[in-house]
XYZ file of C-alpha atoms in Angstrom:
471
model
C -32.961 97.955 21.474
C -33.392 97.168 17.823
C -29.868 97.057 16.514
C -29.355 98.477 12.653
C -25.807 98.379 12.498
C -26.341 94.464 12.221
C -29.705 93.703 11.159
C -29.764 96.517 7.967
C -26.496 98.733 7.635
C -27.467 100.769 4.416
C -30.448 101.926 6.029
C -28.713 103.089 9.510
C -26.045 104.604 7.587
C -29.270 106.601 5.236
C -30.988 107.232 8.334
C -27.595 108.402 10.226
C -26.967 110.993 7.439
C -30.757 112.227 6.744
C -31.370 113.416 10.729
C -27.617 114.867 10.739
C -29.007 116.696 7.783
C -32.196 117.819 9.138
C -30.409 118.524 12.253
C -27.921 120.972 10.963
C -27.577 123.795 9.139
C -25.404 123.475 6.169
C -25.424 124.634 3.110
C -26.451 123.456 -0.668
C -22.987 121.919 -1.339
C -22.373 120.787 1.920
C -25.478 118.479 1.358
C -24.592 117.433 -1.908
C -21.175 116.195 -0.249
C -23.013 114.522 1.858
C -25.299 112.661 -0.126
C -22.413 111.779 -2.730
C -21.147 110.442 0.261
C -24.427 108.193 1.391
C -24.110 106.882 -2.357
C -20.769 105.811 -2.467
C -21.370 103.909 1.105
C -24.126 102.600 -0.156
C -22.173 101.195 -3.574
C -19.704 99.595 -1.284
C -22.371 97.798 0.834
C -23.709 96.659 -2.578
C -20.378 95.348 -3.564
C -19.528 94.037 -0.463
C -23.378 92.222 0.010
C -22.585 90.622 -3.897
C -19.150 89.710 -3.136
C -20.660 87.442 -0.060
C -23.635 86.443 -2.034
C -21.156 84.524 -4.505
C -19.275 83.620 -1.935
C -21.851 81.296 -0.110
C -23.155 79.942 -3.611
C -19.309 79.499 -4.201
C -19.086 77.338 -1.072
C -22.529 75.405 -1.571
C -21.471 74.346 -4.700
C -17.930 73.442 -3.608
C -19.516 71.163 -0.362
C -21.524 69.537 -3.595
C -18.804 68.239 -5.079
C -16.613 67.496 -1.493
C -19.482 65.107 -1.508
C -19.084 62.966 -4.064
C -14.515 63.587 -3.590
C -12.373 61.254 -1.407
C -12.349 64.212 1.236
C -16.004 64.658 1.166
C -18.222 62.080 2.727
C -19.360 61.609 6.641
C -16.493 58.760 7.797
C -17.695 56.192 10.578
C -15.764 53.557 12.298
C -17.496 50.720 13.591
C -15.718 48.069 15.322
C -15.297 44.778 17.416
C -11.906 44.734 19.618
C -12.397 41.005 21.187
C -10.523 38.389 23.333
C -12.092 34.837 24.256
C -10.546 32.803 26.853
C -11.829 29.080 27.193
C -10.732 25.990 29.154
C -12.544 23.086 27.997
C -11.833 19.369 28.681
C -13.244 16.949 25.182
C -12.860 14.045 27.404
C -10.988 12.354 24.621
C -7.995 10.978 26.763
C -6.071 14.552 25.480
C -4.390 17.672 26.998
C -6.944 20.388 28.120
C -7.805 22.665 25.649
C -6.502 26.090 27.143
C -6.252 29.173 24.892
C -6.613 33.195 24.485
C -7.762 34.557 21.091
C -7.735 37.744 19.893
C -10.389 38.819 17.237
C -10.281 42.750 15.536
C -13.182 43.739 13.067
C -12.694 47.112 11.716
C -15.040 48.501 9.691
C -14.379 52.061 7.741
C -17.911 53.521 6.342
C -18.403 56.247 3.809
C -21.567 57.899 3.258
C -21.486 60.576 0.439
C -24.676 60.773 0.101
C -28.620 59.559 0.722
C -28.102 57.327 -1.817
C -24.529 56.371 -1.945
C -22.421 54.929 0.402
C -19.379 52.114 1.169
C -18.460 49.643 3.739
C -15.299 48.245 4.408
C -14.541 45.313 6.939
C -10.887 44.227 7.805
C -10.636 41.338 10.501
C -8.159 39.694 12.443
C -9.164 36.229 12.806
C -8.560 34.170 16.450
C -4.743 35.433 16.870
C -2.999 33.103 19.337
C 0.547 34.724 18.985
C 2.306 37.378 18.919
C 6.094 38.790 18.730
C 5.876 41.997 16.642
C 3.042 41.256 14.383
C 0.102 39.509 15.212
C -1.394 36.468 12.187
C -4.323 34.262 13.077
C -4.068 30.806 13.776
C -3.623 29.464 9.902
C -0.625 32.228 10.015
C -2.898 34.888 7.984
C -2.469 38.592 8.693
C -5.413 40.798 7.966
C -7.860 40.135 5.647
C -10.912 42.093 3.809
C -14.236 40.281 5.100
C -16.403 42.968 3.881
C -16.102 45.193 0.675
C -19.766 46.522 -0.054
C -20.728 49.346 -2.992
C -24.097 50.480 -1.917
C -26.565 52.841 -4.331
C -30.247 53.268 -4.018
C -31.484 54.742 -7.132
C -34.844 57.613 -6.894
C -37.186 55.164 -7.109
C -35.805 52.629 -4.205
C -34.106 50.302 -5.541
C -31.031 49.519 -3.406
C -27.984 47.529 -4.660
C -25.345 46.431 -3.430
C -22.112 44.927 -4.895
C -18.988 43.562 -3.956
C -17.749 41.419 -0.903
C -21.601 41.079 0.408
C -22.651 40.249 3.550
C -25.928 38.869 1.753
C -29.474 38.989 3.858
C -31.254 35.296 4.981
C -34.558 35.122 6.657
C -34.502 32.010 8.112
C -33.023 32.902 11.557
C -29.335 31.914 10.926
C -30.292 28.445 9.743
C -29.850 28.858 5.881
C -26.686 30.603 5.523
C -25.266 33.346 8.101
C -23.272 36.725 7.177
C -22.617 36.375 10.614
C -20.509 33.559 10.049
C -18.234 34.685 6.887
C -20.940 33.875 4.283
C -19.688 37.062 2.536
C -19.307 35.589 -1.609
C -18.611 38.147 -3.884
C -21.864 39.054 -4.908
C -24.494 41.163 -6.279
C -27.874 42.013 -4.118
C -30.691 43.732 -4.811
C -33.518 45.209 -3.013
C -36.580 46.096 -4.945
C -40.016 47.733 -3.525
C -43.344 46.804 -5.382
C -46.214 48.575 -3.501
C -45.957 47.271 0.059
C -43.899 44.767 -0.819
C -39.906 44.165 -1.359
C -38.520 41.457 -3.203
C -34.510 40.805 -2.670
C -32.230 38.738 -4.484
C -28.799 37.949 -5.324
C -26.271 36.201 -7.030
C -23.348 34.886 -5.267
C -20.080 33.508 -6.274
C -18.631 31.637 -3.243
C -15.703 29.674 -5.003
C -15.010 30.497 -8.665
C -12.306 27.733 -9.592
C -10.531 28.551 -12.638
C -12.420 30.971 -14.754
C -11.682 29.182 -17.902
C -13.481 25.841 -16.047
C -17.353 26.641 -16.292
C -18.624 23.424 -14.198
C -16.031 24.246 -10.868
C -17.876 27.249 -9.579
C -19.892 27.455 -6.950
C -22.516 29.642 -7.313
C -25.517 30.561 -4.758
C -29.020 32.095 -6.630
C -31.334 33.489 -4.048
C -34.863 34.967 -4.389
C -36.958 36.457 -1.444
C -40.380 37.971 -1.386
C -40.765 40.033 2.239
C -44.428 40.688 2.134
C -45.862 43.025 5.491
C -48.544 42.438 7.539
C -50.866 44.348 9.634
C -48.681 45.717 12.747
C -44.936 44.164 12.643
C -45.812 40.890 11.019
C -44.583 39.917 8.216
C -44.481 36.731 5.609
C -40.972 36.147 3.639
C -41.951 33.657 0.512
C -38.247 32.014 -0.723
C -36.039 30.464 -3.111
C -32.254 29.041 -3.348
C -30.560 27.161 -6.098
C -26.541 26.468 -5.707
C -24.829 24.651 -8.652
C -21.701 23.385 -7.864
C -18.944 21.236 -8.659
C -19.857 16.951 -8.066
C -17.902 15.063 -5.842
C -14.791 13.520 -6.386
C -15.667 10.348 -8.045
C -19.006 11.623 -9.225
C -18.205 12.802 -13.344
C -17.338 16.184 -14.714
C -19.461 18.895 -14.782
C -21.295 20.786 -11.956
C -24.861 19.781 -9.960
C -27.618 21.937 -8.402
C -28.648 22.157 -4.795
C -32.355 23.508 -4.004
C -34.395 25.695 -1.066
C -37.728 26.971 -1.377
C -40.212 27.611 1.360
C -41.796 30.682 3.695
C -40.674 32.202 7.332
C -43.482 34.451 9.345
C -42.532 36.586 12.509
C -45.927 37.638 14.258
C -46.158 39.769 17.307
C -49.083 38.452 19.748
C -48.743 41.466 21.847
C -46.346 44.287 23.161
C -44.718 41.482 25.305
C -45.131 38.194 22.915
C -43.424 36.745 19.571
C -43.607 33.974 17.637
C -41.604 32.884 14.875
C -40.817 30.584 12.412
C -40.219 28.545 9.356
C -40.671 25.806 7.037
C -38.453 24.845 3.965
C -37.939 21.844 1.588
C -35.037 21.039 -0.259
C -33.543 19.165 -2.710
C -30.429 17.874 -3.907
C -28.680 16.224 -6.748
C -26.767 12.979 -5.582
C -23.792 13.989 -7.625
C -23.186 16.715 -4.982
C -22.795 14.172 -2.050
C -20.761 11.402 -3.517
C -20.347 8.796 -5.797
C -23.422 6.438 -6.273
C -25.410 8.702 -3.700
C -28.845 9.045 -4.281
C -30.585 12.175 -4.338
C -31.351 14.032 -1.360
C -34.593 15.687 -0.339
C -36.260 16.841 2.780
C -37.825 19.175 4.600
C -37.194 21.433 7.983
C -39.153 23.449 10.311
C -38.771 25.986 13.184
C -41.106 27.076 15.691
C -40.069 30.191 18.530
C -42.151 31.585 20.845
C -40.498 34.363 22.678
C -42.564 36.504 25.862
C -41.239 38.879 28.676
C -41.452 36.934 31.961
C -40.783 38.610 34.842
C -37.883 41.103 35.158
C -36.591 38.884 32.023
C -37.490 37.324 28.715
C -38.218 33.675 28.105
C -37.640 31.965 25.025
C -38.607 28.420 23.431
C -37.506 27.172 20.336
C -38.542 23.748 18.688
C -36.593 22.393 14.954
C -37.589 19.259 13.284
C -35.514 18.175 10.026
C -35.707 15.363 7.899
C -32.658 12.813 7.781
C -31.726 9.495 6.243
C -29.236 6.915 7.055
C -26.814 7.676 4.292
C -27.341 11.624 5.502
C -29.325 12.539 2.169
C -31.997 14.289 4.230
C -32.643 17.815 3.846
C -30.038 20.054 3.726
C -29.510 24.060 3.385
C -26.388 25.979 1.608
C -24.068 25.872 4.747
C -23.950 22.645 4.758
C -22.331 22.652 1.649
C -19.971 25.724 2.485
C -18.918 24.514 5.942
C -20.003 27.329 7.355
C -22.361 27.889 10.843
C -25.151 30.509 11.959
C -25.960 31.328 15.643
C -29.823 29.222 15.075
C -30.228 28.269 18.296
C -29.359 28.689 22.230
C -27.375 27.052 23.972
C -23.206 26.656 23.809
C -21.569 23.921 22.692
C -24.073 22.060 20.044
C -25.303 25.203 18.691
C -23.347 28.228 19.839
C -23.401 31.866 21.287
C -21.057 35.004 20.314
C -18.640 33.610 23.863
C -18.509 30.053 22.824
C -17.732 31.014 19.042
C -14.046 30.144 19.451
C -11.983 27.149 19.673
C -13.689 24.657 21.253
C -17.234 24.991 18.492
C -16.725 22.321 16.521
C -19.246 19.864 18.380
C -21.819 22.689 16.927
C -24.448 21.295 14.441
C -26.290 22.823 11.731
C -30.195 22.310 11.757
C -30.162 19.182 10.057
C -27.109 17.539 11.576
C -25.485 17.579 7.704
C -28.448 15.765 6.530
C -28.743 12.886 8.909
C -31.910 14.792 10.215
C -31.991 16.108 13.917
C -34.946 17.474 16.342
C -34.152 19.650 19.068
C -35.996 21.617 21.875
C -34.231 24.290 23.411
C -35.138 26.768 25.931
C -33.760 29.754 27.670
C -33.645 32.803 30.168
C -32.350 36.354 30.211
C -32.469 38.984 32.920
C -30.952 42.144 34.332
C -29.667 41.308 38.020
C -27.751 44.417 38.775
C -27.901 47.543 36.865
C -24.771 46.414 34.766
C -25.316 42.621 34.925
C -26.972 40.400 32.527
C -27.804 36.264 33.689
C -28.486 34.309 30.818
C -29.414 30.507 31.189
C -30.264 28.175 28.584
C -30.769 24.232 28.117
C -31.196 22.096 24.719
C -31.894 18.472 24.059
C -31.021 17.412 20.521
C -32.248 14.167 18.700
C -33.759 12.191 16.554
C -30.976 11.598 13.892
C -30.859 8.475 11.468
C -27.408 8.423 11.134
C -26.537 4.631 10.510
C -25.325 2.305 13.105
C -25.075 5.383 15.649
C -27.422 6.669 18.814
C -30.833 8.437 17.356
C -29.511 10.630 20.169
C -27.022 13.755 19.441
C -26.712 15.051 22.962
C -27.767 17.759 25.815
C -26.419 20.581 26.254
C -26.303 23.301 29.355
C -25.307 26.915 29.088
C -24.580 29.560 32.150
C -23.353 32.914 31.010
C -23.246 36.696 33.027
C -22.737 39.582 30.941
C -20.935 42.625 33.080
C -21.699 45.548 30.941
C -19.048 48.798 31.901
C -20.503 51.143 29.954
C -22.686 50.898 26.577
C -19.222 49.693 24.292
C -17.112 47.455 27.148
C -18.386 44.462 28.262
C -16.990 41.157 29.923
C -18.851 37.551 29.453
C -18.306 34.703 31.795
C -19.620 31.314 31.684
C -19.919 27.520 31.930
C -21.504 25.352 29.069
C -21.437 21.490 29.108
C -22.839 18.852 27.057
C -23.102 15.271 26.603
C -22.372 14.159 23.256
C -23.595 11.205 21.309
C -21.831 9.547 18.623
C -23.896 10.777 15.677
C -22.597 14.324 15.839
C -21.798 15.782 12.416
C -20.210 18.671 12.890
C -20.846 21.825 10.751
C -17.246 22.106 9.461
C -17.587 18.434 8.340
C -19.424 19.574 5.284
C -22.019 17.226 2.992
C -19.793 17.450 -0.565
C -18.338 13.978 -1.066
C -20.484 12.684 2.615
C -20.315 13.989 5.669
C -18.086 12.680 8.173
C -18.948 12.613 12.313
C -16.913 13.809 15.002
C -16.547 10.560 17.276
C -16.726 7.047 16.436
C -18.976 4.485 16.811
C -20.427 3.904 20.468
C -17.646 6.813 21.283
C -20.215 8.992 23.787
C -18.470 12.194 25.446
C -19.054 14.682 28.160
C -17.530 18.351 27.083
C -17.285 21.193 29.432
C -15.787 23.989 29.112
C -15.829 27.448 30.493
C -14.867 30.458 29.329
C -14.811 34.457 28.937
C -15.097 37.166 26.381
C -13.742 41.043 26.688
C -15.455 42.735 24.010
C -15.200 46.173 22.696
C -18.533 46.765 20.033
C -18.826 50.020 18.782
């Protein structure tokens, strides 16, 4: 039954009234008490109607401004909770290296509106002890790795500001967010037509601010240009100025990138990706009476679903020299890494990001040039179980007086997944390392230095675990 009460209460209480009336017999003033009555109902309904009218626009306009007020915007926490265990023997006549690390990544996000929002990132680097207060291993507590002011204006242009976790295209192999390369920066994002063009400006050490020529600054221009389907072309350019080497002269020197990454999807089950990139480099940068560097890189990945799994191969070439003034890309330069490749120990995976990376190399072994071929396997073997296998051989560096030959490396990892936020990683990796590793913590700035000496081959295994909570 229709209900008036609820849907229109002037016109049940009119309605009410009118067939009482009609119903009845009263008299002339008995009807005009009536209907004085029916009016004044009606006036408070009016009232009462207006009263919640303003109140709604009240509230609407109120939620407007809770928007843009510390109490107003949608909160989200993202996070990492992590712990690494690792045994791995260096065989370099020392102890085995045995640890447990703890790593926390906290992230508080505010979004006030479409077009505004924040992102905060505290960490908790690799704590290996704890009392009553838990510091990393260098004995820091927590620190801000991300601090990120985020607008897009009406007509699409996003930027951001801040402690930046600035965008590369170049599959991990330029410079990684991933890795720390957050520099207090300013990024843009700008659409023209199909197109977006991105760029920033980075400050990654700024000296003393009265001192012009000890900054190190990192310029960055992109051009991300679509294709038909999901393919796309990304056209690009770096320049880094920088403080020369010790030894070198005052003033600063300038480091250069330029060159153009495609991703192409054969089919619904096929990829294939990759790069190539020159660079060049003033001598100044590497040490004293260097010459200049210059080279050039490349990366090829072809990626397909095979079987209940997906196979992937991966092929790098870059340039090297002797005297390592090959090509070289802006982590070498901030000691910094990226997750470029596959396998454990010579390039590295989330698990094996701990204490035993430092055999990892970037993609051009710090200039002394290095070709690899790497491939690997992934799979689901239980519902809640993930195999992954992977294998690498690494090569071809000029590094002088040591092997052309950087090493091999083997990787055997299960992921146990307990529900969609817990997992637990388990694995083996092992490698055989050549003398000619350059490590990517080594650096290029004043030379880069290698991790063994001369004719000083090693086998490293290690194996290890990771609990991870990622949310």
């Amino acid at each position: 039954m229709y209900n008036l009460t609820k849907k229109n209460p002037v016109k049940f209480i009119t309605i009410s009234i009118l067939t009482t009336i009609c119903s009845s017999n009263i008299s002339a003033d008995e009807m005009s008490d009536k209907i004085a009555d029916l009016q004044r109902q009606i006036d408070e309904l009016k009232a009462a109607a207006s009263k919640n009218t303003a109140r709604i626009e009240a509230n609407k306009k109120a939620q407007n401004v809770a928007r843009l007020s510390p109490g107003g915007p949608e909160v989200s926490f993202p996070g990492q909770y992590r712990m690494n265990f690792y045994s791995a023997d260096n065989d370099q006549k020392e102890d085995q290296q045995t640890a447990t690390r703890v790593r926390i990544r906290q992230s508080i996000d505010l979004k006030f509106d479409e077009q505004f929002k924040t992102h905060l990132q505290l960490q908790l680097n690799h704590t290996t002890s704890n009392v009553s207060t838990a510091g990393d291993k260098d004995g820091n507590d927590v620190r801000v790795r991300h601090a990120v002011i985020d607008y897009t204006a009406e007509n699409g242009i996003q930027t951001k500001a801040g402690i930046v976790p600035v965008t590369e295209y170049y599959n991990d192999a330029m410079y990684s967010w991933d890795w720390d390369y957050n520099p207090v920066a300013a990024e843009v994002f700008v659409p023209v037509g199909d197109t977006t063009l991105h760029a920033f400006a980075g400050n990654l050490n700024e000296g003393q601010e009265n001192v012009r020529s000890d900054d190190t600054v990192h310029y960055q221009v992109d051009a991300i240009v679509p294709l038909s389907g999901n393919n796309q072309l990304v056209f690009s350019g770096t320049a880094i100025t920088m403080k020369k080497a010790a030894g070198a002269g005052n003033g600063d020197a300038w480091h250069f990138n330029y060159g153009v990454s495609g991703s192409f999807k054969l089919d619904s089950d096929t990829a294939l990706s990759g790069f190539v990139m020159g660079s060049s480099t003033d001598g100044n940068l590497l040490g004293s009476g260097s010459d200049d560097a210059n080279g050039f890189a490349a990366r090829l990945e072809y990626a397909s679903k095979l079987g209940r799994g997906h196979f992937g191969l991966l092929g790098t070439y870059a340039s090297g020299d002797k005297d390592g003034t090959g090509f070289l890309m802006p982590m070498a330069f901030s000691g910094t890494y990226g997750y470029w490749g596959y396998t454990g120990i010579l390039t590295v995976q989330g698990p094996t990001d701990t204490g035993f990376d430092g055999d990892g190399v970037n993609i051009s072994n710090n200039g002394y040039g290095l070709a690899s071929v790497q491939a690997k396997y992934s799979m689901p073997i239980t519902s809640n179980l993930d195999g992954y296998i992977a294998a690498g051989w690494y090569g071809n560096t000029d590094a002088r007086g040591r092997d052309s030959r950087v090493g091999n490396d083997l990787l055997l990892m299960g992921t146990y997944h307990f529900n969609k936020v817990l997992s637990l990683d388990l694995g083996a990796a092992y490698a055989q390392l050549g003398d000619s590793v350059s490590g990517y913590w080594q650096g290029v700035q004043g030379g880069a230095g290698f991790n063994q000496n001369v004719r000083d081959d090693r086998n490293k295994l290690a194996v290890f675990g990771r609990l991870q909570a990622s949310f």
